[in-house]
């Protein structure tokens, strides 16, 4: 069974590669990137090990614990990352569960993330090269860590699958997941600044600008605690051997074995339950009446606008970018205050929000996926389609961005730059909306399909995505460049005239870009209508 | 690569509801449709049958403006679809197979959306939405998101959104798949009265029995070619449509082999 499933996994991988050259290139890039990271890690670890194996070991324990934790938690949000061997597909084959489980466990090692993790774990073990016995313990620990990663991630995803299957929970979870991601930056800034001012009251810091003993003490303390958790224990085998603490080694070994056993048991139970109760989506929400369709004008343009407004609020792929907006000022203010840049950072918020909003529709047809067939079948005029997608963003975006500019100028006590800031924000909004309208009719790239996790990146999409997004970004940048220069001069203390000039140029840029972008977009859209549908149909 | 010559050299029939000439489509190195000529008479209930992978969906997509043909033309009631898509599409109602719907909308919202996209005014859209929801037995689920609909309900709401602008020609790809028998009977009644009122219906299906009972005309396609077309009675002759289909398409094999599948021969 194990050999069967591993062969199946390899065959599936090869077949995916045969379907498209881009996927092969994507995989090569992923592998190269992974190898680069591994190489870097291993080099640093070996160099560190030659200097001070104990300290390096402590650092590896902490980093390794984060990796294991990542394996356990990340798939919950990026659901469907590796569903090539979805256990549900084996339901009809009546395979004894124990053999299925063993096969799935080994087969899930055959993947780029698992290979990279294993290589990195084995490679960094050589930090203990000076102590052969510790090295052996580290190698054993590396394999144990990979087992923990794989089995643990299967256990969490399978056990929580019923929860994740309910659309509502998954969507809420996805939006919530953004919050800690956004707070990582300010968190690190806060920690570093804490380390710079003093070692902090508790001394819990992980980064240091120089060899401060307080920081190393803190690291030792953290590593000590982490080594007792299931995530850190396998990485701390070598340290215990090096210290000759055989009791400690046994205890850490016990932690790993018990965790593996529990994770295996949880996976087994959860799989047993999942196999007999196939997923079903429970009763979803209801909306009475027509919603936005009753409020927008009864024209094709109004209908597209109403549909897009509904989607911005109800489709998590759009809602994620909306959820970021209220968090941005908080994150930027925290970052500005902690890093010493001051509340001046807040001035960036309005143009940034304008860009996020405007860029949000740069692949709108890709987001529609094959539902776009309705637009093709009904023969919606290009102008109606383009403007319908722009209008909801414009109607919400202009007042929102203006209000943010005013609030930021007030908070930073820089009322003198308000005109410049307004001009820049409106210019960015108009330029990015206009560019999106034009680009989304020409360059379509795969995105998560409706109902999939907003964090999932479709395989083989990297290159197409990169090209489309860089083109759009460069065009927006070129369009707002004059406004940006004027606004910067005003911000850095130029005459007030520059601010008003920025406002005038920014507004003109916005109007011009919108008019030209939607016009050109509409022409391209009408010419390429069936080709656009063929492109999104090809995304599987 | 040049267009294969049209063997009959007939121009498109301007009176036909749908007139296809020399439609040809190649995907990578697989020829899906190899020169289809077909006339769907106005006022007919036309069945398109063929084995899996025969090119039914590809042909219908090219006939309705969803897929650009490599060669060939499609005329809808005398209008060249690929030359004047807007005029032709206004007369067409399409139920494509295997595409998503805007499923974050409720059933009522989706029908409203389709109606407004067709340029209908609000009172008309509201009135027709109600009538279609009732006719499709979806009135109770009007406020449920389409994503939470069952497969059959999804088919029905897609069918309703293809009919909301009162098209002259309905092109339906596998309209009865996953639809329960009661709803299927209701939909058949709706389609029959639509044909009775002068409309034209084109359906694709694998179910020969259904096509024989329901349709006035039929075309059998396989391997990207039309093997036979005409009234159902003319095509099937003395046989049932199913026997005629199997004769034309071939591929039936004897029942020898698979002996081990007979449970009586092995009790283990």
Short mmCIF file of N, CA and C in Angstrom, two decimals, chain A residues 49-103:
data_model
loop_
_atom_site.label_atom_id
_atom_site.label_comp_id
_atom_site.label_asym_id
_atom_site.label_seq_id
_atom_site.Cartn_x
_atom_site.Cartn_y
_atom_site.Cartn_z
N UNK A 49 27.66 26.54 14.21
CA UNK A 49 28.02 25.37 15.02
C UNK A 49 29.51 25.32 15.31
N UNK A 50 30.31 25.81 14.35
CA UNK A 50 31.75 25.79 14.56
C UNK A 50 32.11 26.78 15.67
N UNK A 51 31.37 27.89 15.72
CA UNK A 51 31.62 28.91 16.74
C UNK A 51 31.12 28.48 18.11
N UNK A 52 29.85 28.18 18.18
CA UNK A 52 29.23 27.90 19.46
C UNK A 52 28.06 26.94 19.24
N UNK A 53 28.33 25.62 19.30
CA UNK A 53 27.27 24.66 18.99
C UNK A 53 26.06 24.78 19.91
N UNK A 54 26.27 25.10 21.18
CA UNK A 54 25.15 25.14 22.11
C UNK A 54 24.19 26.26 21.73
N UNK A 55 24.74 27.45 21.49
CA UNK A 55 23.91 28.59 21.12
C UNK A 55 23.18 28.31 19.81
N UNK A 56 23.92 27.76 18.83
CA UNK A 56 23.30 27.43 17.54
C UNK A 56 22.19 26.43 17.74
N UNK A 57 22.43 25.44 18.59
CA UNK A 57 21.40 24.44 18.87
C UNK A 57 20.15 25.07 19.44
N UNK A 58 20.35 26.04 20.35
CA UNK A 58 19.18 26.70 20.94
C UNK A 58 18.39 27.45 19.87
N UNK A 59 19.13 28.15 19.00
CA UNK A 59 18.48 28.90 17.94
C UNK A 59 17.71 27.95 17.01
N UNK A 60 18.37 26.81 16.67
CA UNK A 60 17.73 25.83 15.79
C UNK A 60 16.46 25.28 16.42
N UNK A 61 16.49 25.09 17.74
CA UNK A 61 15.31 24.57 18.43
C UNK A 61 14.13 25.53 18.25
N UNK A 62 14.41 26.83 18.45
CA UNK A 62 13.33 27.81 18.35
C UNK A 62 12.80 27.88 16.91
N UNK A 63 13.74 27.99 15.97
CA UNK A 63 13.33 28.08 14.56
C UNK A 63 12.59 26.81 14.14
N UNK A 64 13.15 25.65 14.53
CA UNK A 64 12.52 24.38 14.18
C UNK A 64 11.12 24.27 14.75
N UNK A 65 10.92 24.75 15.98
CA UNK A 65 9.59 24.69 16.58
C UNK A 65 8.60 25.50 15.75
N UNK A 66 9.05 26.66 15.26
CA UNK A 66 8.17 27.49 14.44
C UNK A 66 7.80 26.74 13.16
N UNK A 67 8.78 26.03 12.58
CA UNK A 67 8.52 25.27 11.34
C UNK A 67 7.46 24.20 11.59
N UNK A 68 7.62 23.43 12.68
CA UNK A 68 6.65 22.37 12.96
C UNK A 68 5.26 22.99 13.19
N UNK A 69 5.24 24.06 13.94
CA UNK A 69 3.96 24.75 14.21
C UNK A 69 3.34 25.19 12.89
N UNK A 70 4.18 25.70 12.00
CA UNK A 70 3.69 26.12 10.69
C UNK A 70 3.04 24.97 9.94
N UNK A 71 3.71 23.80 9.96
CA UNK A 71 3.14 22.62 9.30
C UNK A 71 1.77 22.29 9.85
N UNK A 72 1.60 22.46 11.16
CA UNK A 72 0.34 22.07 11.78
C UNK A 72 -0.77 23.06 11.46
N UNK A 73 -0.42 24.33 11.41
CA UNK A 73 -1.46 25.36 11.39
C UNK A 73 -1.73 25.91 10.00
N UNK A 74 -0.67 26.13 9.20
CA UNK A 74 -0.87 26.81 7.91
C UNK A 74 -1.87 26.11 7.00
N UNK A 75 -1.82 24.75 6.89
CA UNK A 75 -2.78 24.10 5.97
C UNK A 75 -4.23 24.37 6.34
N UNK A 76 -4.48 24.71 7.62
CA UNK A 76 -5.86 24.98 8.02
C UNK A 76 -6.39 26.18 7.24
N UNK A 77 -5.50 27.16 7.00
CA UNK A 77 -5.94 28.37 6.31
C UNK A 77 -5.79 28.19 4.81
N UNK A 78 -4.64 27.68 4.41
CA UNK A 78 -4.42 27.46 2.99
C UNK A 78 -4.98 26.08 2.66
N UNK A 79 -6.27 25.90 2.85
CA UNK A 79 -6.86 24.57 2.74
C UNK A 79 -6.80 24.09 1.30
N UNK A 80 -6.44 22.84 1.13
CA UNK A 80 -6.35 22.29 -0.22
C UNK A 80 -4.97 22.46 -0.81
N UNK A 81 -3.98 22.79 0.03
CA UNK A 81 -2.62 22.94 -0.47
C UNK A 81 -2.14 21.66 -1.13
N UNK A 82 -2.36 20.54 -0.49
CA UNK A 82 -1.94 19.29 -1.08
C UNK A 82 -3.07 18.28 -0.95
N UNK A 83 -4.01 18.35 -1.88
CA UNK A 83 -5.13 17.43 -1.84
C UNK A 83 -4.98 16.36 -2.91
N UNK A 84 -3.73 16.17 -3.41
CA UNK A 84 -3.57 15.19 -4.48
C UNK A 84 -3.97 13.80 -4.02
N UNK A 85 -3.71 13.50 -2.75
CA UNK A 85 -4.14 12.20 -2.24
C UNK A 85 -5.21 12.43 -1.18
N UNK A 86 -6.32 13.01 -1.59
CA UNK A 86 -7.44 13.24 -0.68
C UNK A 86 -8.00 11.89 -0.24
N UNK A 87 -8.00 11.63 1.08
CA UNK A 87 -8.47 10.31 1.54
C UNK A 87 -9.89 9.98 1.04
N UNK A 88 -10.70 11.03 0.80
CA UNK A 88 -12.06 10.77 0.35
C UNK A 88 -12.08 10.01 -0.98
N UNK A 89 -10.99 10.16 -1.75
CA UNK A 89 -10.98 9.49 -3.05
C UNK A 89 -10.78 7.99 -2.91
N UNK A 90 -10.38 7.55 -1.71
CA UNK A 90 -10.13 6.13 -1.52
C UNK A 90 -11.32 5.44 -0.86
N UNK A 91 -12.38 6.19 -0.63
CA UNK A 91 -13.51 5.66 0.12
C UNK A 91 -14.04 4.37 -0.50
N UNK A 92 -14.15 4.36 -1.84
CA UNK A 92 -14.81 3.22 -2.47
C UNK A 92 -13.90 2.01 -2.64
N UNK A 93 -12.63 2.14 -2.22
CA UNK A 93 -11.71 1.04 -2.49
C UNK A 93 -11.58 0.02 -1.36
N UNK A 94 -12.26 0.28 -0.25
CA UNK A 94 -12.24 -0.67 0.87
C UNK A 94 -10.82 -1.06 1.26
N UNK A 95 -9.96 -0.08 1.44
CA UNK A 95 -8.59 -0.35 1.90
C UNK A 95 -8.63 -0.32 3.43
N UNK A 96 -8.02 -1.32 4.08
CA UNK A 96 -7.97 -1.27 5.54
C UNK A 96 -7.36 0.06 5.99
N UNK A 97 -7.96 0.67 7.02
CA UNK A 97 -7.61 2.04 7.35
C UNK A 97 -6.15 2.17 7.78
N UNK A 98 -5.65 1.14 8.51
CA UNK A 98 -4.27 1.24 8.98
C UNK A 98 -3.29 1.33 7.82
N UNK A 99 -3.54 0.50 6.80
CA UNK A 99 -2.63 0.51 5.65
C UNK A 99 -2.78 1.79 4.86
N UNK A 100 -4.01 2.28 4.76
CA UNK A 100 -4.24 3.54 4.06
C UNK A 100 -3.48 4.68 4.76
N UNK A 101 -3.57 4.67 6.09
CA UNK A 101 -2.95 5.72 6.89
C UNK A 101 -1.43 5.71 6.69
N UNK A 102 -0.85 4.50 6.79
CA UNK A 102 0.60 4.41 6.62
C UNK A 102 1.00 4.89 5.23
N UNK A 103 0.23 4.47 4.23
CA UNK A 103 0.54 4.87 2.86
C UNK A 103 0.44 6.37 2.68
#
